[in-house]
Short mmCIF file of N, CA and C in Angstrom, two decimals:
data_model
loop_
_atom_site.label_atom_id
_atom_site.label_comp_id
_atom_site.label_asym_id
_atom_site.label_seq_id
_atom_site.Cartn_x
_atom_site.Cartn_y
_atom_site.Cartn_z
N UNK A 116 11.52 -18.36 35.38
CA UNK A 116 11.97 -17.52 34.30
C UNK A 116 13.49 -17.32 34.44
N UNK A 117 14.17 -17.35 33.31
CA UNK A 117 15.62 -17.19 33.26
C UNK A 117 15.94 -15.83 32.63
N UNK A 118 17.03 -15.20 33.10
CA UNK A 118 17.46 -13.91 32.56
C UNK A 118 18.90 -14.00 32.10
N UNK A 119 19.22 -13.25 31.05
CA UNK A 119 20.59 -13.17 30.56
C UNK A 119 21.48 -12.53 31.62
N UNK A 120 22.66 -13.08 31.82
CA UNK A 120 23.61 -12.57 32.82
C UNK A 120 24.18 -11.20 32.43
N UNK A 121 24.13 -10.85 31.14
CA UNK A 121 24.69 -9.57 30.70
C UNK A 121 23.63 -8.48 30.55
N UNK A 122 22.53 -8.79 29.89
CA UNK A 122 21.55 -7.74 29.55
C UNK A 122 20.22 -7.90 30.28
N UNK A 123 20.04 -8.95 31.01
CA UNK A 123 18.83 -9.30 31.75
C UNK A 123 17.58 -9.52 30.88
N UNK A 124 17.79 -9.82 29.59
CA UNK A 124 16.66 -10.17 28.72
C UNK A 124 16.05 -11.47 29.25
N UNK A 125 14.71 -11.51 29.42
CA UNK A 125 14.09 -12.74 29.93
C UNK A 125 13.95 -13.80 28.84
N UNK A 126 13.84 -15.04 29.26
CA UNK A 126 13.71 -16.15 28.31
C UNK A 126 12.32 -16.23 27.68
N UNK A 127 11.48 -15.25 27.94
CA UNK A 127 10.14 -15.24 27.34
C UNK A 127 10.17 -14.76 25.89
N UNK A 128 11.28 -14.18 25.44
CA UNK A 128 11.39 -13.75 24.04
C UNK A 128 11.53 -15.00 23.17
N UNK A 129 10.68 -15.13 22.14
CA UNK A 129 10.78 -16.29 21.25
C UNK A 129 12.15 -16.37 20.59
N UNK A 130 12.65 -17.58 20.43
CA UNK A 130 13.93 -17.86 19.78
C UNK A 130 15.14 -17.35 20.54
N UNK A 131 15.00 -16.96 21.79
CA UNK A 131 16.15 -16.54 22.57
C UNK A 131 16.73 -17.76 23.25
N UNK A 132 18.02 -17.93 23.10
CA UNK A 132 18.71 -19.07 23.69
C UNK A 132 19.85 -18.57 24.57
N UNK A 133 20.18 -19.34 25.59
CA UNK A 133 21.27 -18.99 26.50
C UNK A 133 22.39 -19.99 26.35
N UNK A 134 23.64 -19.52 26.46
CA UNK A 134 24.77 -20.45 26.40
C UNK A 134 25.04 -20.99 27.80
N UNK A 135 26.11 -21.79 27.92
CA UNK A 135 26.42 -22.43 29.20
C UNK A 135 26.79 -21.43 30.29
N UNK A 136 27.14 -20.20 29.89
CA UNK A 136 27.47 -19.16 30.87
C UNK A 136 26.25 -18.31 31.24
N UNK A 137 25.09 -18.62 30.65
CA UNK A 137 23.88 -17.87 30.94
C UNK A 137 23.76 -16.57 30.18
N UNK A 138 24.50 -16.45 29.06
CA UNK A 138 24.47 -15.24 28.23
C UNK A 138 23.60 -15.54 27.01
N UNK A 139 22.73 -14.60 26.65
CA UNK A 139 21.78 -14.82 25.56
C UNK A 139 22.42 -14.66 24.19
N UNK A 140 21.72 -15.19 23.17
CA UNK A 140 22.17 -15.09 21.78
C UNK A 140 22.36 -13.65 21.34
N UNK A 141 21.48 -12.76 21.80
CA UNK A 141 21.58 -11.36 21.37
C UNK A 141 22.90 -10.75 21.82
N UNK A 142 23.30 -11.02 23.05
CA UNK A 142 24.58 -10.49 23.55
C UNK A 142 25.75 -11.11 22.80
N UNK A 143 25.69 -12.42 22.58
CA UNK A 143 26.78 -13.09 21.85
C UNK A 143 26.83 -12.60 20.40
N UNK A 144 25.67 -12.37 19.80
CA UNK A 144 25.64 -11.85 18.42
C UNK A 144 26.27 -10.47 18.37
N UNK A 145 26.00 -9.65 19.37
CA UNK A 145 26.58 -8.31 19.42
C UNK A 145 28.10 -8.38 19.52
N UNK A 146 28.61 -9.30 20.32
CA UNK A 146 30.06 -9.47 20.45
C UNK A 146 30.68 -9.84 19.11
N UNK A 147 30.07 -10.79 18.42
CA UNK A 147 30.58 -11.24 17.12
C UNK A 147 30.51 -10.10 16.11
N UNK A 148 29.39 -9.40 16.11
CA UNK A 148 29.19 -8.30 15.17
C UNK A 148 30.27 -7.23 15.37
N UNK A 149 30.58 -6.92 16.60
CA UNK A 149 31.57 -5.88 16.88
C UNK A 149 33.00 -6.33 16.59
N UNK A 150 33.27 -7.62 16.69
CA UNK A 150 34.63 -8.12 16.49
C UNK A 150 34.91 -8.58 15.07
N UNK A 151 33.96 -9.21 14.43
CA UNK A 151 34.23 -9.90 13.17
C UNK A 151 33.76 -9.21 11.91
N UNK A 152 33.07 -8.12 12.03
CA UNK A 152 32.57 -7.46 10.82
C UNK A 152 33.48 -6.29 10.46
N UNK A 153 33.97 -6.30 9.25
CA UNK A 153 34.77 -5.20 8.74
C UNK A 153 33.78 -4.18 8.17
N UNK A 154 33.49 -3.15 8.95
CA UNK A 154 32.44 -2.21 8.58
C UNK A 154 32.81 -1.38 7.35
N UNK A 155 34.09 -1.11 7.14
CA UNK A 155 34.50 -0.38 5.93
C UNK A 155 34.24 -1.23 4.69
N UNK A 156 34.56 -2.52 4.77
CA UNK A 156 34.31 -3.43 3.65
C UNK A 156 32.80 -3.57 3.42
N UNK A 157 32.05 -3.66 4.51
CA UNK A 157 30.60 -3.78 4.41
C UNK A 157 29.99 -2.55 3.75
N UNK A 158 30.51 -1.38 4.10
CA UNK A 158 30.03 -0.14 3.48
C UNK A 158 30.32 -0.14 1.98
N UNK A 159 31.51 -0.57 1.61
CA UNK A 159 31.89 -0.64 0.19
C UNK A 159 30.94 -1.58 -0.56
N UNK A 160 30.68 -2.75 0.01
CA UNK A 160 29.75 -3.71 -0.60
C UNK A 160 28.36 -3.10 -0.75
N UNK A 161 27.94 -2.36 0.27
CA UNK A 161 26.62 -1.73 0.25
C UNK A 161 26.51 -0.74 -0.91
N UNK A 162 27.52 0.11 -1.06
CA UNK A 162 27.48 1.11 -2.13
C UNK A 162 27.57 0.46 -3.51
N UNK A 163 28.29 -0.65 -3.62
CA UNK A 163 28.33 -1.39 -4.89
C UNK A 163 26.96 -1.96 -5.22
N UNK A 164 26.29 -2.47 -4.20
CA UNK A 164 24.94 -3.01 -4.38
C UNK A 164 23.97 -1.92 -4.81
N UNK A 165 24.05 -0.78 -4.13
CA UNK A 165 23.19 0.35 -4.46
C UNK A 165 23.42 0.78 -5.91
N UNK A 166 24.69 0.88 -6.30
CA UNK A 166 25.04 1.29 -7.66
C UNK A 166 24.45 0.32 -8.69
N UNK A 167 24.47 -0.96 -8.36
CA UNK A 167 23.97 -2.00 -9.28
C UNK A 167 22.47 -1.83 -9.55
N UNK A 168 21.71 -1.45 -8.54
CA UNK A 168 20.25 -1.40 -8.69
C UNK A 168 19.70 0.00 -8.88
N UNK A 169 20.55 1.00 -8.80
CA UNK A 169 20.11 2.38 -8.99
C UNK A 169 19.59 2.57 -10.42
N UNK A 170 18.53 3.30 -10.54
CA UNK A 170 17.91 3.61 -11.83
C UNK A 170 17.28 2.38 -12.48
N UNK A 171 16.72 1.53 -11.66
CA UNK A 171 15.91 0.42 -12.15
C UNK A 171 14.73 1.06 -12.88
N UNK A 172 14.08 0.37 -13.81
CA UNK A 172 13.04 1.01 -14.63
C UNK A 172 12.01 1.85 -13.86
N UNK A 173 11.46 1.34 -12.77
CA UNK A 173 10.45 2.11 -12.05
C UNK A 173 10.92 2.38 -10.62
N UNK A 174 11.07 1.32 -9.85
CA UNK A 174 11.52 1.44 -8.46
C UNK A 174 12.88 0.76 -8.32
N UNK A 175 13.76 1.38 -7.54
CA UNK A 175 15.09 0.82 -7.32
C UNK A 175 15.10 -0.19 -6.18
N UNK A 176 14.20 -0.02 -5.23
CA UNK A 176 14.16 -0.91 -4.07
C UNK A 176 12.78 -0.86 -3.43
N UNK A 177 12.53 -1.84 -2.58
CA UNK A 177 11.30 -1.88 -1.78
C UNK A 177 11.73 -1.79 -0.32
N UNK A 178 11.04 -0.96 0.45
CA UNK A 178 11.34 -0.80 1.87
C UNK A 178 10.06 -1.01 2.66
N UNK A 179 10.12 -1.90 3.64
CA UNK A 179 9.01 -2.06 4.57
C UNK A 179 9.02 -0.91 5.56
N UNK A 180 7.90 -0.24 5.70
CA UNK A 180 7.82 0.90 6.61
C UNK A 180 6.67 0.70 7.59
N UNK A 181 6.87 1.24 8.79
CA UNK A 181 5.85 1.09 9.83
C UNK A 181 5.27 2.43 10.26
N UNK A 182 5.96 3.51 9.92
CA UNK A 182 5.59 4.81 10.46
C UNK A 182 6.51 5.18 11.61
N UNK A 183 7.41 4.28 11.95
CA UNK A 183 8.37 4.54 13.01
C UNK A 183 9.60 5.26 12.49
N UNK A 184 10.45 5.68 13.42
CA UNK A 184 11.63 6.46 13.07
C UNK A 184 12.64 5.67 12.26
N UNK A 185 12.80 4.38 12.55
CA UNK A 185 13.83 3.58 11.87
C UNK A 185 13.53 3.41 10.39
N UNK A 186 12.31 3.00 10.07
CA UNK A 186 11.99 2.78 8.66
C UNK A 186 11.91 4.10 7.90
N UNK A 187 11.46 5.16 8.58
CA UNK A 187 11.44 6.47 7.94
C UNK A 187 12.87 6.91 7.61
N UNK A 188 13.78 6.67 8.53
CA UNK A 188 15.19 7.01 8.31
C UNK A 188 15.76 6.24 7.11
N UNK A 189 15.39 4.97 6.98
CA UNK A 189 15.86 4.17 5.84
C UNK A 189 15.42 4.80 4.52
N UNK A 190 14.17 5.23 4.47
CA UNK A 190 13.65 5.84 3.25
C UNK A 190 14.43 7.11 2.93
N UNK A 191 14.63 7.95 3.94
CA UNK A 191 15.37 9.20 3.73
C UNK A 191 16.78 8.90 3.23
N UNK A 192 17.45 7.92 3.82
CA UNK A 192 18.82 7.57 3.39
C UNK A 192 18.84 7.06 1.95
N UNK A 193 17.87 6.25 1.57
CA UNK A 193 17.84 5.75 0.19
C UNK A 193 17.59 6.89 -0.79
N UNK A 194 16.74 7.84 -0.41
CA UNK A 194 16.52 9.01 -1.26
C UNK A 194 17.81 9.83 -1.39
N UNK A 195 18.53 9.99 -0.28
CA UNK A 195 19.81 10.71 -0.32
C UNK A 195 20.81 10.03 -1.24
N UNK A 196 20.73 8.70 -1.34
CA UNK A 196 21.63 7.94 -2.22
C UNK A 196 21.14 7.93 -3.67
N UNK A 197 20.01 8.59 -3.92
CA UNK A 197 19.51 8.71 -5.28
C UNK A 197 18.64 7.56 -5.74
N UNK A 198 18.15 6.75 -4.82
CA UNK A 198 17.27 5.64 -5.18
C UNK A 198 15.81 6.08 -5.15
N UNK A 199 14.99 5.38 -5.92
CA UNK A 199 13.55 5.62 -5.92
C UNK A 199 12.89 4.41 -5.25
N UNK A 200 12.59 4.51 -3.94
CA UNK A 200 12.02 3.37 -3.24
C UNK A 200 10.49 3.27 -3.39
N UNK A 201 10.01 2.04 -3.35
CA UNK A 201 8.59 1.76 -3.20
C UNK A 201 8.43 1.31 -1.76
N UNK A 202 7.59 1.99 -1.00
CA UNK A 202 7.42 1.67 0.41
C UNK A 202 6.17 0.82 0.61
N UNK A 203 6.26 -0.10 1.55
CA UNK A 203 5.16 -1.01 1.85
C UNK A 203 4.90 -0.97 3.36
N UNK A 204 3.66 -0.72 3.73
CA UNK A 204 3.28 -0.72 5.14
C UNK A 204 2.19 -1.77 5.36
N UNK A 205 2.48 -2.74 6.20
CA UNK A 205 1.46 -3.68 6.65
C UNK A 205 0.88 -3.06 7.90
N UNK A 206 -0.39 -2.71 7.84
CA UNK A 206 -1.04 -1.93 8.89
C UNK A 206 -0.72 -2.45 10.29
N UNK A 207 -0.19 -1.58 11.15
CA UNK A 207 0.10 -2.00 12.53
C UNK A 207 -1.17 -2.35 13.29
N UNK A 208 -1.03 -3.17 14.31
CA UNK A 208 -2.19 -3.55 15.14
C UNK A 208 -2.82 -2.33 15.78
N UNK A 209 -1.98 -1.45 16.29
CA UNK A 209 -2.46 -0.24 16.95
C UNK A 209 -1.78 0.96 16.29
N UNK A 210 -2.36 1.45 15.19
CA UNK A 210 -1.75 2.61 14.53
C UNK A 210 -1.77 3.83 15.45
N UNK A 211 -0.72 4.62 15.38
CA UNK A 211 -0.65 5.84 16.20
C UNK A 211 -0.75 7.07 15.30
N UNK A 212 -1.09 8.20 15.91
CA UNK A 212 -1.16 9.45 15.15
C UNK A 212 0.21 9.82 14.58
N UNK A 213 1.25 9.64 15.39
CA UNK A 213 2.60 9.97 14.92
C UNK A 213 3.01 9.04 13.78
N UNK A 214 2.69 7.76 13.92
CA UNK A 214 3.00 6.80 12.85
C UNK A 214 2.30 7.16 11.56
N UNK A 215 1.04 7.53 11.66
CA UNK A 215 0.27 7.93 10.47
C UNK A 215 0.88 9.19 9.84
N UNK A 216 1.27 10.14 10.69
CA UNK A 216 1.89 11.38 10.19
C UNK A 216 3.21 11.05 9.49
N UNK A 217 4.00 10.15 10.07
CA UNK A 217 5.26 9.76 9.42
C UNK A 217 5.01 9.11 8.07
N UNK A 218 3.99 8.27 7.98
CA UNK A 218 3.66 7.65 6.69
C UNK A 218 3.21 8.72 5.69
N UNK A 219 2.42 9.68 6.15
CA UNK A 219 2.01 10.79 5.28
C UNK A 219 3.23 11.58 4.81
N UNK A 220 4.21 11.76 5.70
CA UNK A 220 5.43 12.49 5.34
C UNK A 220 6.19 11.77 4.23
N UNK A 221 6.13 10.45 4.19
CA UNK A 221 6.80 9.71 3.12
C UNK A 221 6.22 10.12 1.77
N UNK A 222 4.92 10.28 1.71
CA UNK A 222 4.29 10.75 0.47
C UNK A 222 4.79 12.15 0.10
N UNK A 223 4.98 13.00 1.10
CA UNK A 223 5.49 14.35 0.85
C UNK A 223 6.94 14.32 0.35
N UNK A 224 7.66 13.24 0.67
CA UNK A 224 9.03 13.09 0.17
C UNK A 224 9.05 12.61 -1.28
N UNK A 225 7.87 12.27 -1.80
CA UNK A 225 7.78 11.87 -3.20
C UNK A 225 7.89 10.38 -3.45
N UNK A 226 7.74 9.57 -2.40
CA UNK A 226 7.80 8.13 -2.61
C UNK A 226 6.40 7.55 -2.67
N UNK A 227 6.27 6.45 -3.38
CA UNK A 227 4.99 5.75 -3.42
C UNK A 227 4.90 4.82 -2.22
N UNK A 228 3.70 4.73 -1.66
CA UNK A 228 3.47 3.91 -0.48
C UNK A 228 2.28 2.99 -0.72
N UNK A 229 2.50 1.71 -0.55
CA UNK A 229 1.41 0.74 -0.59
C UNK A 229 1.07 0.41 0.85
N UNK A 230 -0.17 0.68 1.23
CA UNK A 230 -0.61 0.45 2.61
C UNK A 230 -1.53 -0.77 2.60
N UNK A 231 -1.08 -1.84 3.22
CA UNK A 231 -1.86 -3.08 3.24
C UNK A 231 -2.73 -3.11 4.49
N UNK A 232 -4.03 -3.10 4.25
CA UNK A 232 -4.99 -3.19 5.36
C UNK A 232 -5.55 -4.60 5.40
N UNK A 233 -5.94 -5.00 6.56
CA UNK A 233 -6.43 -6.37 6.72
C UNK A 233 -7.90 -6.36 7.14
N UNK A 234 -8.55 -7.48 6.90
CA UNK A 234 -9.94 -7.66 7.32
C UNK A 234 -9.95 -7.81 8.85
N UNK A 235 -10.61 -6.91 9.58
CA UNK A 235 -10.58 -6.95 11.04
C UNK A 235 -11.09 -8.27 11.64
N UNK A 236 -12.11 -8.87 11.04
CA UNK A 236 -12.65 -10.12 11.57
C UNK A 236 -11.64 -11.26 11.41
N UNK A 237 -11.04 -11.34 10.24
CA UNK A 237 -10.03 -12.38 10.00
C UNK A 237 -8.83 -12.15 10.91
N UNK A 238 -8.41 -10.90 11.02
CA UNK A 238 -7.25 -10.56 11.84
C UNK A 238 -7.49 -10.94 13.31
N UNK A 239 -8.69 -10.68 13.81
CA UNK A 239 -9.01 -11.02 15.19
C UNK A 239 -8.93 -12.53 15.41
N UNK A 240 -9.44 -13.30 14.46
CA UNK A 240 -9.37 -14.77 14.57
C UNK A 240 -7.91 -15.24 14.54
N UNK A 241 -7.12 -14.63 13.65
CA UNK A 241 -5.70 -14.99 13.57
C UNK A 241 -4.96 -14.62 14.86
N UNK A 242 -5.29 -13.47 15.43
CA UNK A 242 -4.64 -13.05 16.68
C UNK A 242 -4.95 -14.03 17.80
N UNK A 243 -6.19 -14.47 17.88
CA UNK A 243 -6.58 -15.44 18.91
C UNK A 243 -5.84 -16.76 18.71
N UNK A 244 -5.84 -17.25 17.48
CA UNK A 244 -5.17 -18.52 17.17
C UNK A 244 -3.66 -18.42 17.42
N UNK A 245 -3.08 -17.29 17.03
CA UNK A 245 -1.64 -17.08 17.24
C UNK A 245 -1.31 -17.09 18.72
N UNK A 246 -2.16 -16.44 19.52
CA UNK A 246 -1.92 -16.40 20.96
C UNK A 246 -2.01 -17.80 21.56
N UNK A 247 -3.01 -18.57 21.14
CA UNK A 247 -3.17 -19.94 21.65
C UNK A 247 -1.97 -20.80 21.27
N UNK A 248 -1.51 -20.69 20.02
CA UNK A 248 -0.43 -21.57 19.53
C UNK A 248 0.97 -21.12 19.93
N UNK A 249 1.19 -19.80 19.99
CA UNK A 249 2.56 -19.32 20.21
C UNK A 249 2.72 -18.45 21.45
N UNK A 250 1.62 -17.99 22.03
CA UNK A 250 1.70 -17.06 23.15
C UNK A 250 1.95 -15.63 22.68
N UNK A 251 1.94 -15.41 21.37
CA UNK A 251 2.21 -14.10 20.79
C UNK A 251 1.00 -13.67 19.96
N UNK A 252 0.22 -12.73 20.48
CA UNK A 252 -0.97 -12.29 19.76
C UNK A 252 -0.63 -11.35 18.60
N UNK A 253 0.65 -11.12 18.35
CA UNK A 253 1.09 -10.31 17.20
C UNK A 253 1.72 -11.17 16.11
N UNK A 254 1.72 -12.47 16.28
CA UNK A 254 2.40 -13.36 15.33
C UNK A 254 1.92 -13.13 13.89
N UNK A 255 0.63 -12.99 13.70
CA UNK A 255 0.10 -12.77 12.36
C UNK A 255 0.58 -11.44 11.79
N UNK A 256 0.83 -10.48 12.66
CA UNK A 256 1.36 -9.20 12.21
C UNK A 256 2.81 -9.35 11.74
N UNK A 257 3.61 -10.11 12.49
CA UNK A 257 4.99 -10.38 12.08
C UNK A 257 5.01 -11.05 10.71
N UNK A 258 4.15 -12.05 10.55
CA UNK A 258 4.09 -12.75 9.26
C UNK A 258 3.67 -11.81 8.14
N UNK A 259 2.71 -10.94 8.43
CA UNK A 259 2.27 -9.98 7.42
C UNK A 259 3.38 -9.04 7.00
N UNK A 260 4.14 -8.57 7.96
CA UNK A 260 5.25 -7.66 7.66
C UNK A 260 6.32 -8.37 6.84
N UNK A 261 6.72 -9.56 7.29
CA UNK A 261 7.85 -10.25 6.66
C UNK A 261 7.49 -10.97 5.36
N UNK A 262 6.21 -11.05 5.03
CA UNK A 262 5.84 -11.65 3.75
C UNK A 262 5.34 -10.63 2.73
N UNK A 263 4.76 -9.53 3.21
CA UNK A 263 4.21 -8.55 2.27
C UNK A 263 5.30 -7.81 1.49
N UNK A 264 6.40 -7.50 2.14
CA UNK A 264 7.47 -6.75 1.47
C UNK A 264 8.06 -7.56 0.31
N UNK A 265 8.49 -8.82 0.52
CA UNK A 265 8.99 -9.58 -0.63
C UNK A 265 7.93 -9.84 -1.69
N UNK A 266 6.68 -10.03 -1.27
CA UNK A 266 5.60 -10.26 -2.23
C UNK A 266 5.44 -9.05 -3.14
N UNK A 267 5.46 -7.86 -2.58
CA UNK A 267 5.34 -6.64 -3.38
C UNK A 267 6.56 -6.50 -4.30
N UNK A 268 7.75 -6.80 -3.79
CA UNK A 268 8.96 -6.72 -4.62
C UNK A 268 8.85 -7.65 -5.82
N UNK A 269 8.37 -8.86 -5.60
CA UNK A 269 8.19 -9.82 -6.70
C UNK A 269 7.13 -9.31 -7.67
N UNK A 270 6.00 -8.87 -7.14
CA UNK A 270 4.91 -8.39 -7.99
C UNK A 270 5.31 -7.22 -8.88
N UNK A 271 6.17 -6.34 -8.37
CA UNK A 271 6.59 -5.17 -9.12
C UNK A 271 7.93 -5.36 -9.84
N UNK A 272 8.51 -6.55 -9.71
CA UNK A 272 9.78 -6.82 -10.38
C UNK A 272 10.95 -6.01 -9.86
N UNK A 273 10.94 -5.72 -8.56
CA UNK A 273 12.01 -4.94 -7.95
C UNK A 273 12.98 -5.91 -7.26
N UNK A 274 14.24 -5.95 -7.71
CA UNK A 274 15.16 -6.96 -7.20
C UNK A 274 15.84 -6.64 -5.87
N UNK A 275 15.67 -5.45 -5.33
CA UNK A 275 16.38 -5.07 -4.11
C UNK A 275 15.39 -4.71 -3.00
N UNK A 276 15.56 -5.35 -1.85
CA UNK A 276 14.75 -5.04 -0.67
C UNK A 276 15.69 -4.49 0.39
N UNK A 277 15.31 -3.37 0.97
CA UNK A 277 16.09 -2.78 2.06
C UNK A 277 15.39 -3.14 3.36
N UNK A 278 16.05 -3.97 4.17
CA UNK A 278 15.53 -4.34 5.48
C UNK A 278 16.30 -3.55 6.53
N UNK A 279 15.62 -3.14 7.56
CA UNK A 279 16.26 -2.34 8.60
C UNK A 279 17.10 -3.14 9.56
N UNK A 280 16.80 -4.40 9.70
CA UNK A 280 17.54 -5.21 10.65
C UNK A 280 17.39 -6.67 10.29
N UNK A 281 18.30 -7.44 10.79
CA UNK A 281 18.18 -8.88 10.72
C UNK A 281 17.95 -9.36 12.14
N UNK A 282 16.73 -9.79 12.46
CA UNK A 282 16.46 -10.21 13.83
C UNK A 282 17.44 -11.27 14.34
N UNK A 283 17.88 -12.16 13.46
CA UNK A 283 18.82 -13.19 13.90
C UNK A 283 20.16 -12.58 14.32
N UNK A 284 20.59 -11.54 13.61
CA UNK A 284 21.86 -10.91 13.96
C UNK A 284 21.70 -9.99 15.16
N UNK A 285 20.64 -9.21 15.18
CA UNK A 285 20.46 -8.23 16.25
C UNK A 285 20.06 -8.85 17.58
N UNK A 286 19.18 -9.84 17.52
CA UNK A 286 18.60 -10.36 18.76
C UNK A 286 18.95 -11.81 19.04
N UNK A 287 19.71 -12.42 18.18
CA UNK A 287 20.07 -13.81 18.38
C UNK A 287 19.00 -14.74 17.87
N UNK A 288 19.29 -16.00 17.93
CA UNK A 288 18.38 -17.02 17.45
C UNK A 288 19.17 -18.28 17.18
N UNK A 289 18.54 -19.27 16.63
CA UNK A 289 19.26 -20.52 16.37
C UNK A 289 20.50 -20.28 15.51
N UNK A 290 21.62 -20.84 15.92
CA UNK A 290 22.89 -20.64 15.21
C UNK A 290 22.78 -21.07 13.75
N UNK A 291 21.99 -22.10 13.47
CA UNK A 291 21.87 -22.61 12.11
C UNK A 291 21.24 -21.61 11.15
N UNK A 292 20.54 -20.61 11.68
CA UNK A 292 19.86 -19.65 10.80
C UNK A 292 20.64 -18.36 10.61
N UNK A 293 21.75 -18.20 11.28
CA UNK A 293 22.48 -16.93 11.24
C UNK A 293 23.04 -16.58 9.86
N UNK A 294 23.40 -17.55 9.05
CA UNK A 294 23.98 -17.26 7.74
C UNK A 294 22.96 -17.34 6.61
N UNK A 295 21.70 -17.42 6.92
CA UNK A 295 20.66 -17.53 5.89
C UNK A 295 20.01 -16.18 5.65
N UNK A 296 20.83 -15.15 5.46
CA UNK A 296 20.27 -13.82 5.30
C UNK A 296 20.37 -13.28 3.89
N UNK A 297 20.87 -14.08 2.96
CA UNK A 297 20.98 -13.62 1.58
C UNK A 297 20.26 -14.61 0.67
N UNK A 298 19.39 -14.09 -0.17
CA UNK A 298 18.70 -14.93 -1.15
C UNK A 298 19.36 -14.74 -2.50
N UNK A 299 19.66 -15.83 -3.17
CA UNK A 299 20.20 -15.76 -4.53
C UNK A 299 21.55 -15.28 -4.64
#
């Protein structure tokens, strides 16, 4: 097993690559992000984007939520900006009481929540197959999360999706995929 010389992330993380100095993509991505991104310009672009989609006929944006603090925070921020989000939750493998309470709190904030539940028998078969093929028994869950949000946005005609992170930017990955974060 190999470890990053800076953060000690092991090479067991899928799509993690090390450079010739033994530093992982996630650390190199962080360096680039801190040096090359003009955060004031990015903020301006963000507010222009929000302004463009604010007051869409029904929902202004779609947000994938898990019941965790990060996605809950995204919903609160979009509400503070005056947007009407449609929230989508692809049922976690192991739902927690706190996660369920956070999802219930979203309803109390006045947002609509679509909760996607899966067939337990099919899910179990997919988990087994995913583990055999990838070593990740959560692979089907990742696919469910990353496909259900855009599918709901398309189905409801909502042109804006708020994602909490870009795994390629935050955690590294193949260099060829780093600039493929904008559709259309």
